[in-house]
XYZ file of C-alpha atoms in Angstrom:
667
model
C 0.000 0.000 0.000
C 1.260 3.470 -0.774
C 2.357 5.865 1.931
C -0.673 7.824 3.174
C -0.804 11.610 3.529
C 1.586 12.181 0.610
C 0.898 13.087 -2.983
C 1.823 10.634 -5.690
C 4.989 11.321 -7.631
C 3.397 10.338 -10.947
C 0.111 11.178 -12.610
C -2.905 8.877 -12.321
C -3.775 6.647 -15.263
C -6.685 8.822 -16.386
C -4.606 12.031 -16.459
C -1.858 10.154 -18.296
C -4.354 9.223 -21.001
C -5.510 12.849 -21.213
C -1.869 14.022 -21.209
C -2.831 16.654 -18.653
C -1.239 17.713 -15.393
C -2.386 15.677 -12.379
C -2.617 17.039 -8.825
C -1.301 13.751 -7.423
C -4.040 13.426 -4.804
C -6.091 10.289 -4.211
C -8.489 10.984 -5.785
C -7.000 13.749 -7.921
C -8.920 16.931 -8.726
C -9.927 15.812 -12.208
C -11.298 12.409 -11.104
C -13.256 14.144 -8.341
C -14.521 16.751 -10.796
C -15.973 14.112 -13.139
C -17.451 12.244 -10.157
C -15.373 9.105 -10.671
C -13.118 9.037 -7.580
C -13.109 5.251 -7.405
C -11.455 5.129 -10.849
C -8.451 7.196 -9.781
C -5.422 4.938 -9.506
C -1.659 5.141 -9.758
C 0.509 2.398 -11.190
C 4.187 1.778 -10.584
C 6.318 -1.189 -11.523
C 7.468 -3.313 -8.615
C 11.224 -3.478 -8.353
C 12.636 -6.895 -9.031
C 14.112 -8.548 -5.966
C 16.968 -10.490 -7.523
C 19.872 -11.653 -5.411
C 23.246 -11.331 -7.148
C 25.353 -14.505 -6.901
C 28.437 -15.702 -8.754
C 28.406 -18.413 -11.407
C 30.905 -20.325 -9.311
C 28.447 -20.438 -6.416
C 25.646 -21.733 -8.679
C 27.911 -24.479 -10.086
C 28.834 -25.567 -6.573
C 25.135 -25.877 -5.671
C 24.496 -27.995 -8.769
C 27.394 -30.285 -7.880
C 26.094 -30.698 -4.355
C 22.608 -31.542 -5.676
C 24.049 -34.273 -7.930
C 26.012 -35.718 -5.002
C 22.866 -35.856 -2.849
C 20.892 -37.515 -5.646
C 23.550 -40.228 -5.957
C 23.479 -40.826 -2.203
C 19.678 -41.124 -2.244
C 19.837 -43.559 -5.161
C 22.414 -45.711 -3.331
C 20.191 -45.809 -0.264
C 17.290 -47.157 -2.343
C 18.721 -49.869 -4.639
C 15.288 -50.812 -5.943
C 14.618 -47.326 -7.167
C 14.177 -46.863 -10.890
C 13.699 -43.105 -10.903
C 15.184 -41.415 -13.933
C 16.551 -38.162 -12.488
C 17.890 -37.024 -15.828
C 14.342 -36.975 -17.220
C 12.956 -35.282 -14.055
C 10.319 -37.946 -13.419
C 7.791 -36.774 -10.863
C 5.565 -38.615 -8.418
C 2.591 -38.042 -10.693
C 4.469 -39.668 -13.597
C 5.094 -42.788 -11.527
C 1.552 -42.990 -10.131
C -1.015 -41.210 -12.300
C -3.572 -41.409 -9.478
C -1.343 -39.654 -6.940
C -2.531 -36.068 -6.613
C -0.179 -33.157 -5.881
C -0.800 -30.824 -2.946
C -3.371 -28.642 -4.691
C -5.009 -31.329 -6.815
C -4.085 -32.957 -10.081
C -3.079 -30.463 -12.744
C -4.822 -30.690 -16.072
C -2.948 -29.191 -19.016
C -4.741 -28.810 -22.320
C -3.100 -30.397 -25.323
C -3.564 -27.092 -27.093
C -0.078 -25.591 -27.140
C -1.518 -22.122 -27.519
C -3.138 -22.321 -24.083
C -1.134 -20.640 -21.289
C 0.960 -23.013 -19.223
C -0.560 -21.623 -16.028
C -3.946 -23.215 -16.791
C -4.717 -25.934 -14.269
C -7.804 -27.725 -13.098
C -8.633 -30.051 -10.267
C -10.041 -33.265 -11.734
C -11.235 -34.979 -8.574
C -9.311 -38.138 -9.462
C -10.023 -39.732 -6.093
C -13.598 -40.400 -7.250
C -14.258 -44.042 -8.099
C -15.982 -43.021 -11.341
C -12.826 -41.173 -12.363
C -10.756 -44.273 -11.572
C -13.046 -46.369 -13.790
C -12.737 -43.821 -16.585
C -8.956 -43.995 -16.365
C -9.131 -47.800 -16.670
C -11.379 -47.467 -19.715
C -9.054 -44.834 -21.147
C -6.106 -47.211 -20.777
C -8.043 -49.898 -22.644
C -8.989 -47.473 -25.392
C -5.437 -46.184 -25.743
C -4.103 -49.721 -26.123
C -6.830 -51.353 -28.187
C -8.993 -48.892 -30.032
C -9.318 -45.155 -29.455
C -12.776 -45.221 -31.009
C -14.143 -47.185 -28.051
C -14.524 -44.000 -25.964
C -15.197 -41.425 -28.650
C -18.648 -40.785 -27.142
C -17.281 -39.726 -23.732
C -16.769 -35.945 -23.477
C -14.423 -36.017 -20.505
C -11.215 -37.206 -22.160
C -10.170 -34.639 -24.730
C -10.943 -30.977 -25.124
C -11.843 -31.477 -28.778
C -14.650 -34.011 -28.271
C -18.211 -32.688 -28.695
C -20.555 -32.972 -25.730
C -22.787 -35.998 -25.396
C -26.504 -35.562 -24.863
C -26.330 -37.595 -21.658
C -26.847 -35.077 -18.805
C -24.698 -37.140 -16.418
C -21.323 -35.421 -16.229
C -22.126 -32.856 -18.932
C -23.773 -29.480 -19.491
C -26.924 -28.876 -21.501
C -25.595 -26.677 -24.292
C -29.123 -25.851 -25.417
C -29.994 -24.442 -22.008
C -26.827 -22.300 -21.907
C -27.558 -21.002 -25.403
C -31.110 -20.148 -24.332
C -29.838 -18.144 -21.337
C -27.563 -16.118 -23.610
C -30.339 -15.507 -26.134
C -33.289 -14.887 -23.801
C -32.043 -13.686 -20.409
C -29.192 -11.266 -21.125
C -29.952 -7.546 -21.540
C -28.459 -5.491 -24.340
C -24.827 -4.478 -24.040
C -25.404 -0.927 -22.750
C -27.894 -2.043 -20.076
C -25.558 -4.827 -18.980
C -22.662 -2.396 -18.610
C -24.862 -0.038 -16.586
C -25.999 -2.815 -14.235
C -22.446 -4.043 -13.641
C -21.324 -0.496 -12.862
C -24.306 -0.103 -10.538
C -23.409 -3.260 -8.608
C -19.797 -2.155 -8.289
C -20.693 1.290 -6.924
C -23.394 0.129 -4.495
C -21.455 -2.805 -3.048
C -17.962 -1.391 -3.516
C -14.622 -2.901 -2.649
C -15.957 -4.393 0.570
C -17.727 -7.450 -0.805
C -17.332 -7.368 -4.602
C -14.396 -7.406 -6.988
C -14.800 -6.776 -10.702
C -11.435 -6.590 -12.393
C -10.638 -3.579 -14.614
C -11.985 -3.833 -18.175
C -13.968 -6.926 -17.251
C -16.830 -5.876 -19.507
C -14.658 -5.174 -22.545
C -12.315 -8.147 -22.225
C -14.731 -10.816 -21.030
C -18.398 -9.905 -21.379
C -18.399 -8.335 -24.822
C -15.958 -10.847 -26.275
C -17.737 -13.948 -24.964
C -21.432 -13.067 -24.836
C -22.033 -10.270 -27.324
C -19.479 -10.973 -30.042
C -18.861 -14.698 -29.504
C -20.968 -17.843 -29.710
C -21.724 -20.753 -27.380
C -18.887 -23.318 -27.726
C -19.561 -26.897 -28.769
C -16.584 -28.584 -27.119
C -16.839 -29.839 -23.558
C -14.010 -27.988 -21.838
C -14.716 -24.757 -23.703
C -18.413 -24.955 -22.808
C -17.592 -25.470 -19.125
C -15.400 -22.367 -19.075
C -18.054 -20.419 -20.986
C -20.770 -21.493 -18.518
C -18.690 -20.494 -15.500
C -18.132 -17.023 -16.934
C -21.822 -16.808 -17.808
C -22.650 -17.631 -14.192
C -20.405 -14.822 -12.968
C -21.837 -12.357 -15.499
C -25.455 -13.129 -14.579
C -24.644 -12.923 -10.838
C -23.316 -9.391 -11.399
C -26.435 -8.491 -13.381
C -28.655 -9.784 -10.553
C -26.895 -7.564 -8.010
C -26.961 -4.590 -10.353
C -30.718 -5.013 -10.862
C -31.236 -5.400 -7.107
C -29.941 -1.856 -6.525
C -31.320 -0.305 -9.724
C -33.503 2.699 -8.884
C -33.879 3.980 -12.435
C -36.351 1.429 -13.811
C -39.562 -0.127 -12.599
C -39.610 -3.864 -12.191
C -35.862 -4.017 -11.500
C -36.393 -6.009 -8.294
C -38.436 -8.703 -10.039
C -35.794 -8.770 -12.776
C -33.079 -9.258 -10.158
C -34.961 -12.227 -8.669
C -35.306 -13.826 -12.113
C -31.613 -13.338 -12.814
C -30.769 -14.798 -9.397
C -32.899 -17.854 -10.191
C -31.040 -18.168 -13.483
C -27.747 -18.124 -11.554
C -28.895 -21.001 -9.381
C -29.996 -22.933 -12.462
C -26.643 -22.409 -14.213
C -24.870 -23.432 -11.020
C -26.972 -26.610 -11.008
C -25.723 -27.383 -14.511
C -22.114 -26.888 -13.395
C -22.404 -29.212 -10.406
C -22.251 -32.193 -12.765
C -18.767 -31.051 -13.840
C -17.859 -29.381 -10.558
C -14.304 -30.690 -10.553
C -13.518 -29.076 -13.915
C -15.496 -25.887 -13.226
C -13.485 -25.016 -10.104
C -11.912 -21.631 -10.808
C -11.563 -18.055 -9.608
C -14.679 -17.094 -11.573
C -16.691 -19.844 -9.872
C -15.635 -18.598 -6.428
C -16.562 -15.017 -7.303
C -19.939 -16.166 -8.619
C -20.804 -18.069 -5.447
C -19.957 -15.059 -3.287
C -22.253 -12.875 -5.410
C -25.036 -15.454 -5.089
C -24.503 -15.451 -1.310
C -24.700 -11.653 -1.138
C -27.982 -11.708 -3.049
C -29.344 -14.514 -0.867
C -28.711 -12.415 2.247
C -30.850 -9.630 0.774
C -33.667 -12.197 0.468
C -33.241 -13.279 4.104
C -31.890 -16.683 3.005
C -29.081 -16.839 5.538
C -28.620 -20.615 5.528
C -28.408 -20.693 1.743
C -25.885 -17.833 1.817
C -23.792 -19.745 4.356
C -23.862 -22.802 2.080
C -22.766 -20.785 -0.969
C -19.902 -19.153 0.919
C -18.882 -22.579 2.204
C -18.798 -23.929 -1.347
C -16.718 -20.949 -2.468
C -14.235 -21.516 0.352
C -14.012 -25.221 -0.452
C -13.112 -24.421 -4.071
C -10.662 -21.777 -2.942
C -8.845 -24.265 -0.725
C -8.903 -26.827 -3.540
C -7.182 -24.309 -5.796
C -4.647 -23.636 -3.047
C -5.244 -19.886 -2.844
C -4.659 -19.926 0.904
C -1.078 -21.039 0.226
C -0.132 -19.282 -2.995
C -1.718 -16.962 -5.549
C -0.417 -16.178 -9.023
C -2.264 -12.907 -9.642
C -3.980 -10.057 -7.860
C -7.331 -11.465 -8.936
C -6.638 -14.794 -7.223
C -5.312 -12.972 -4.164
C -8.304 -10.667 -4.000
C -10.706 -13.590 -4.412
C -9.151 -15.441 -1.488
C -9.438 -12.459 0.840
C -13.018 -11.856 -0.295
C -13.793 -15.383 0.926
C -12.154 -14.484 4.220
C -14.288 -11.334 4.592
C -17.503 -13.208 3.793
C -16.603 -15.933 6.282
C -16.180 -13.396 9.080
C -19.299 -11.463 8.012
C -21.535 -14.526 8.379
C -19.841 -15.872 11.492
C -20.151 -12.728 13.579
C -23.672 -11.762 12.432
C -25.370 -15.162 12.592
C -23.238 -17.162 15.011
C -22.045 -19.519 12.271
C -18.743 -21.362 12.781
C -15.576 -19.991 11.236
C -14.601 -21.841 8.068
C -11.139 -20.314 7.513
C -8.431 -20.708 10.120
C -5.982 -17.804 9.956
C -3.163 -20.156 10.927
C -3.555 -21.895 7.539
C -3.111 -18.682 5.528
C 0.262 -18.097 3.884
C -0.612 -15.379 1.370
C -0.375 -11.646 2.124
C -3.011 -9.132 1.144
C -2.404 -7.975 -2.429
C 0.524 -10.234 -3.212
C 2.684 -8.715 -5.933
C 4.403 -10.885 -8.491
C 7.907 -9.901 -9.463
C 7.918 -7.328 -12.240
C 4.166 -6.677 -11.922
C 2.632 -3.244 -11.572
C 1.727 -2.052 -8.098
C -1.608 -0.255 -8.083
C -2.409 2.460 -5.545
C -6.099 3.377 -5.475
C -9.011 4.064 -3.148
C -10.350 0.642 -4.027
C -7.159 -0.988 -2.759
C -7.130 1.125 0.413
C -10.717 0.189 1.204
C -10.203 -3.505 0.597
C -7.033 -3.756 2.700
C -8.784 -1.909 5.545
C -11.746 -4.299 5.352
C -9.452 -7.335 5.457
C -7.665 -5.954 8.523
C -10.991 -5.307 10.218
C -12.122 -8.847 9.367
C -9.005 -10.099 11.143
C -10.077 -8.163 14.236
C -13.488 -9.819 13.871
C -11.709 -13.144 14.340
C -10.581 -11.902 17.750
C -14.101 -10.695 18.609
C -15.490 -14.155 17.907
C -12.763 -16.144 19.651
C -12.212 -13.794 22.605
C -15.725 -12.507 23.333
C -18.173 -15.142 22.074
C -16.233 -18.373 22.641
C -15.448 -19.462 26.176
C -11.751 -19.400 27.006
C -9.638 -19.401 30.175
C -9.104 -15.616 30.219
C -11.504 -13.186 31.871
C -13.966 -11.220 29.773
C -12.451 -7.892 30.774
C -9.008 -9.115 29.747
C -10.311 -10.232 26.339
C -12.378 -7.101 25.872
C -9.298 -4.966 26.513
C -7.326 -6.967 23.943
C -9.966 -6.603 21.200
C -10.535 -2.893 21.838
C -6.795 -2.293 21.645
C -6.727 -3.983 18.226
C -9.667 -1.877 17.053
C -7.878 1.280 18.116
C -4.763 0.164 16.244
C -6.885 -0.479 13.146
C -8.398 2.991 13.314
C -5.061 4.715 13.921
C -3.527 3.043 10.851
C -6.261 4.159 8.458
C -4.878 6.323 5.639
C -6.079 9.923 5.626
C -7.937 9.202 2.390
C -10.276 6.960 4.413
C -10.742 9.285 7.369
C -14.244 10.458 8.055
C -15.198 14.053 8.884
C -18.812 15.197 8.651
C -17.841 18.814 9.203
C -15.887 18.816 5.937
C -17.039 16.049 3.611
C -14.504 15.511 0.850
C -15.638 15.345 -2.763
C -14.075 11.884 -3.107
C -16.071 10.333 -0.246
C -17.766 7.176 -1.549
C -20.003 4.530 -0.013
C -17.083 2.228 0.810
C -15.670 4.894 3.124
C -18.952 5.056 5.014
C -18.931 1.260 5.262
C -15.523 1.209 6.937
C -16.645 3.436 9.782
C -20.006 1.734 10.147
C -18.126 -1.549 10.528
C -15.718 0.029 13.010
C -18.556 1.188 15.267
C -20.332 -2.140 14.805
C -17.206 -3.956 16.005
C -17.062 -1.779 19.132
C -20.735 -2.476 19.799
C -20.550 -6.259 19.595
C -17.383 -6.271 21.698
C -18.819 -4.247 24.585
C -22.560 -5.032 24.483
C -22.241 -8.056 26.839
C -21.635 -5.469 29.573
C -24.965 -3.816 28.720
C -26.702 -7.181 29.092
C -24.947 -7.666 32.413
C -26.225 -4.310 33.709
C -29.747 -5.103 32.525
C -29.704 -8.484 34.263
C -28.498 -6.910 37.508
C -31.365 -4.426 37.355
C -33.859 -7.222 36.695
C -32.675 -9.354 39.612
C -31.771 -6.693 42.200
C -34.060 -3.794 41.398
C -33.353 -0.245 40.253
C -31.575 1.380 43.190
C -28.650 3.026 41.384
C -24.915 2.634 41.729
C -25.134 0.431 44.804
C -26.131 -2.425 42.504
C -22.497 -2.812 41.493
C -19.231 -3.165 43.293
C -17.714 0.252 43.857
C -14.374 -0.664 42.331
C -15.948 -1.864 39.076
C -18.777 0.635 38.579
C -16.602 3.223 36.809
C -15.184 0.583 34.491
C -18.698 -0.614 33.636
C -19.708 2.958 32.866
C -16.723 3.398 30.541
C -17.593 0.252 28.588
C -21.280 1.190 28.419
C -20.377 4.676 27.216
C -18.368 3.265 24.304
C -21.064 0.743 23.376
C -23.938 3.239 23.388
C -21.930 5.987 21.738
C -20.888 3.633 18.926
C -24.557 2.652 18.392
C -25.637 6.295 18.288
C -22.857 7.305 15.891
C -23.659 4.366 13.625
C -27.311 5.408 13.641
C -26.388 8.944 12.610
C -24.136 7.750 9.794
C -26.955 5.547 8.497
C -29.360 8.486 8.796
C -26.996 10.559 6.662
C -26.957 7.812 4.040
C -30.739 7.543 4.154
C -31.431 11.236 3.703
C -28.767 11.533 0.984
C -30.411 8.619 -0.874
C -27.208 6.579 -0.667
C -28.621 3.747 1.407
C -28.955 0.418 -0.372
C -32.638 -0.090 0.370
C -32.623 -3.711 -0.793
C -29.441 -4.797 0.953
C -29.074 -6.972 4.022
C -26.171 -5.116 5.599
C -27.715 -1.646 5.966
C -30.828 -3.132 7.579
C -28.718 -5.243 9.908
C -26.652 -2.226 10.981
C -29.843 -0.344 11.875
C -31.187 -3.404 13.689
C -28.033 -3.999 15.770
C -27.726 -0.343 16.803
C -31.407 -0.069 17.725
C -31.284 -3.089 20.043
C -28.488 -1.458 22.020
C -30.184 1.961 22.128
C -33.516 0.530 23.298
C -31.900 -1.561 26.016
C -29.709 1.355 27.090
C -32.752 3.617 27.238
C -34.609 1.254 29.545
C -31.556 0.792 31.762
C -31.096 4.569 32.017
C -34.757 5.099 32.970
C -34.566 2.422 35.641
C -31.277 3.667 37.097
C -32.782 6.736 38.759
C -29.744 7.541 40.900
C -27.010 7.062 38.302
C -26.286 8.245 34.796
C -25.285 5.365 32.543
C -24.864 7.449 29.412
C -23.619 11.024 29.417
C -24.930 11.681 25.926
C -28.453 12.402 27.125
C -31.514 10.199 26.962
C -33.417 12.571 24.661
C -30.792 12.225 21.937
C -30.701 8.477 22.469
C -34.462 8.125 22.007
C -34.387 10.368 18.943
C -31.976 7.872 17.412
C -34.314 4.995 18.306
C -37.297 6.699 16.732
C -35.415 7.492 13.527
C -34.069 3.934 13.237
C -37.529 2.463 13.659
C -38.843 4.853 11.040
C -36.092 3.820 8.600
C -36.825 0.127 9.076
C -40.539 0.764 8.674
C -39.957 2.479 5.322
C -37.398 -0.050 4.138
C -39.848 -2.842 4.963
C -41.835 -1.813 1.890
C -38.927 -2.904 -0.320
C -36.894 -5.328 1.751
C -37.925 -8.600 3.368
C -34.887 -8.387 5.666
C -35.986 -4.988 6.983
C -39.483 -6.382 7.510
C -38.070 -9.246 9.570
C -35.894 -6.939 11.689
C -38.787 -4.521 12.184
C -41.029 -7.337 13.414
C -38.379 -8.519 15.880
C -37.906 -5.013 17.300
C -41.655 -4.447 17.480
C -42.109 -7.698 19.411
C -39.316 -6.702 21.799
C -40.781 -3.237 22.378
C -44.267 -4.681 22.918
C -42.836 -7.036 25.538
C -40.978 -4.278 27.354
C -44.029 -1.989 27.166
C -46.548 -4.499 28.518
C -48.196 -3.714 31.852
C -46.754 -6.790 33.524
C -43.168 -5.895 32.623
C -43.588 -2.192 33.418
C -44.937 -2.991 36.858
C -42.018 -5.287 37.609
C -39.308 -3.057 36.180
C -40.678 0.297 37.266
C -43.526 0.152 39.781
C -43.227 3.903 40.503
C -44.129 4.961 36.931
C -45.982 8.294 36.758
C -47.177 10.570 33.996
C -44.386 13.091 34.598
C -41.575 10.695 33.701
C -40.794 10.957 29.964
C -39.892 8.267 27.480
C -41.243 5.274 29.361
C -43.390 3.394 26.900
C -43.450 2.703 23.204
C -46.703 2.442 21.285
C -48.003 1.081 18.013
C -49.873 3.254 15.516
C -52.785 1.938 13.485
C -50.391 1.506 10.553
C -48.161 -0.745 12.650
C -45.367 1.794 12.972
C -43.523 1.797 16.277
C -42.688 5.134 17.900
C -42.128 6.822 21.249
C -45.362 7.460 23.117
C -44.502 10.952 24.345
C -43.507 12.212 20.905
C -46.304 10.997 18.680
C -47.046 14.449 17.305
C -43.495 15.406 16.353
C -42.598 15.703 12.708
C -39.858 13.683 11.094
C -36.575 15.560 11.043
C -33.078 14.850 9.930
C -30.354 14.246 12.509
C -28.083 17.134 13.293
C -24.842 15.383 12.428
C -22.463 18.321 12.672
C -21.028 17.004 15.945
C -20.673 13.372 14.924
C -17.267 12.016 15.787
C -15.887 8.561 16.419
C -15.451 6.564 19.544
C -11.961 7.335 20.778
C -10.851 4.205 22.603
C -7.687 5.783 24.044
C -9.289 6.982 27.283
C -11.241 3.755 27.725
C -8.113 1.628 27.301
C -6.203 3.809 29.767
C -9.000 3.428 32.323
C -9.085 -0.319 31.785
C -5.341 -0.474 32.378
C -5.720 1.464 35.630
C -8.779 -0.447 36.849
C -8.114 -3.863 35.387
C -10.188 -6.352 37.320
C -10.629 -10.071 37.004
C -12.636 -12.564 38.994
C -15.358 -9.947 39.634
C -19.089 -10.504 39.356
C -19.175 -9.002 35.872
C -16.601 -11.568 34.754
C -18.490 -14.400 36.413
C -21.692 -13.456 34.604
C -20.126 -12.801 31.218
C -17.961 -15.918 31.239
C -21.052 -17.977 31.943
C -23.167 -16.393 29.207
C -20.740 -15.705 26.335
């Protein structure tokens, strides 16, 4: 990654093409002026790291290698290995698979040597086919001319077992694809709405892949070529489905997105019969897109399955050990981000163990160009935050021998380090919004506050449980030496939820919120739970202030969040589900039985006690039913500064206390 806070020495690629002077900023003035900040990038060739050694030294190494080979041969007299011909283990045993699966090289000499495919040779059917192939090679090649799996030049059989229906693929291309201009618009729409966080579309993808294969080419007739064509078609249609999902310009775009998503699933079903040969970077990217769409339809289990399949392919291809291009590298880390996204939001198990990863973020091949762009900055920051999410899951939500406060301190320290290392281009300032600020920048800070919330919210539950069991008598509910520490953690949790709510409000009023997405609705949902619970705790704690920000501001945030979810419910099944859950929770807390138990001294002069339901089913605060909707005043929005909290935790570090006993038993 380039050095932040400094201008680039060279011009960006767009200014180079224009042959005009570039300001060197990221984004530069021209890219900001034309409203394409995400396209501003700087390229520089990576210096070759070649160690200089003498020819004499190389010859000595070769001599030593020959000596060792002779010694090995003497130690194994029965060995018949021909070292001069470089015989490999796969040559000796054609069924023995290398580390990352058996490599398949096309007999076409024009095909790049890097092409490789996992053939799944361990399957018994594959073993039988190899036996039959041996017979055919020895006796009569015509015996197996009907089988499409042996040579790349053999036409497909009509038997659906182990093959793809070419007629179906041709029908998808002819009937389901939009015209070229609409397709390009939808792909661009998906890229801008989802951004670098959860989607990667390589530069010139449309020109080099889509137009060449689907608008200027034809459906191949040969087996291997058709498989590759179908995989790319799957990826293309998955992008179109996402682009239609967020398309606000045309009516019926949502129904179109659902149809395209169904087409994706159907194409994927065709590819499962040749899954071993379809395994590729494009397949992984397609499955992640399908998972993202499934989340927007509230199909969380299906999304988890698709991400799991993508990760399985990725491990089969060996991307966790080595990648040969930025696309492969980016695809691997996208799988990592999706894995953490699902695990922390739904309680699913982690599928990728960080100890098995050997590839860095954005691995650069020798002699390749190093790209510096906002897209790269955003993606690297998201990967680093996903790594912190690993610690949240393992330290906060999985029982371990350390105390909760110890683990909480560790995670918060990592979050602070993440925030401090953000480049200035990704910093967030509502008082002076930069022209290059894009949705991905908002996402980073929403995720940052979300991470603080899920790390510290067990303390809020602890306080609520103490109030339920011991009554609402104030600070004497807690041990004196831990009360201040509890307040510090609560302050950070509630403040992060309020800030996240205000950022989402800004997106909503600026019409930048993805109304059909899962993530935006989930962010509103998670923040609102904390604000509602904090509001009740504050009302019940008559003698102590749990949140210095003021209960009026807190309840304004609750009301706005509920209003957003209510409006989004008209377009989004996920928002409808979250709205129903919050409504049920509020109805429970507002029932007479609960109010009498929690607050028997309720009187008409105490504000903000109950929530109500309007005749339209909208949930709002009972004392503010007549107020008009208004936009948040976000001029004073900042970010949770964890420095003071971490210092206080260092000074008041406690273990073995009642808060630890409760949290260790419940998380």
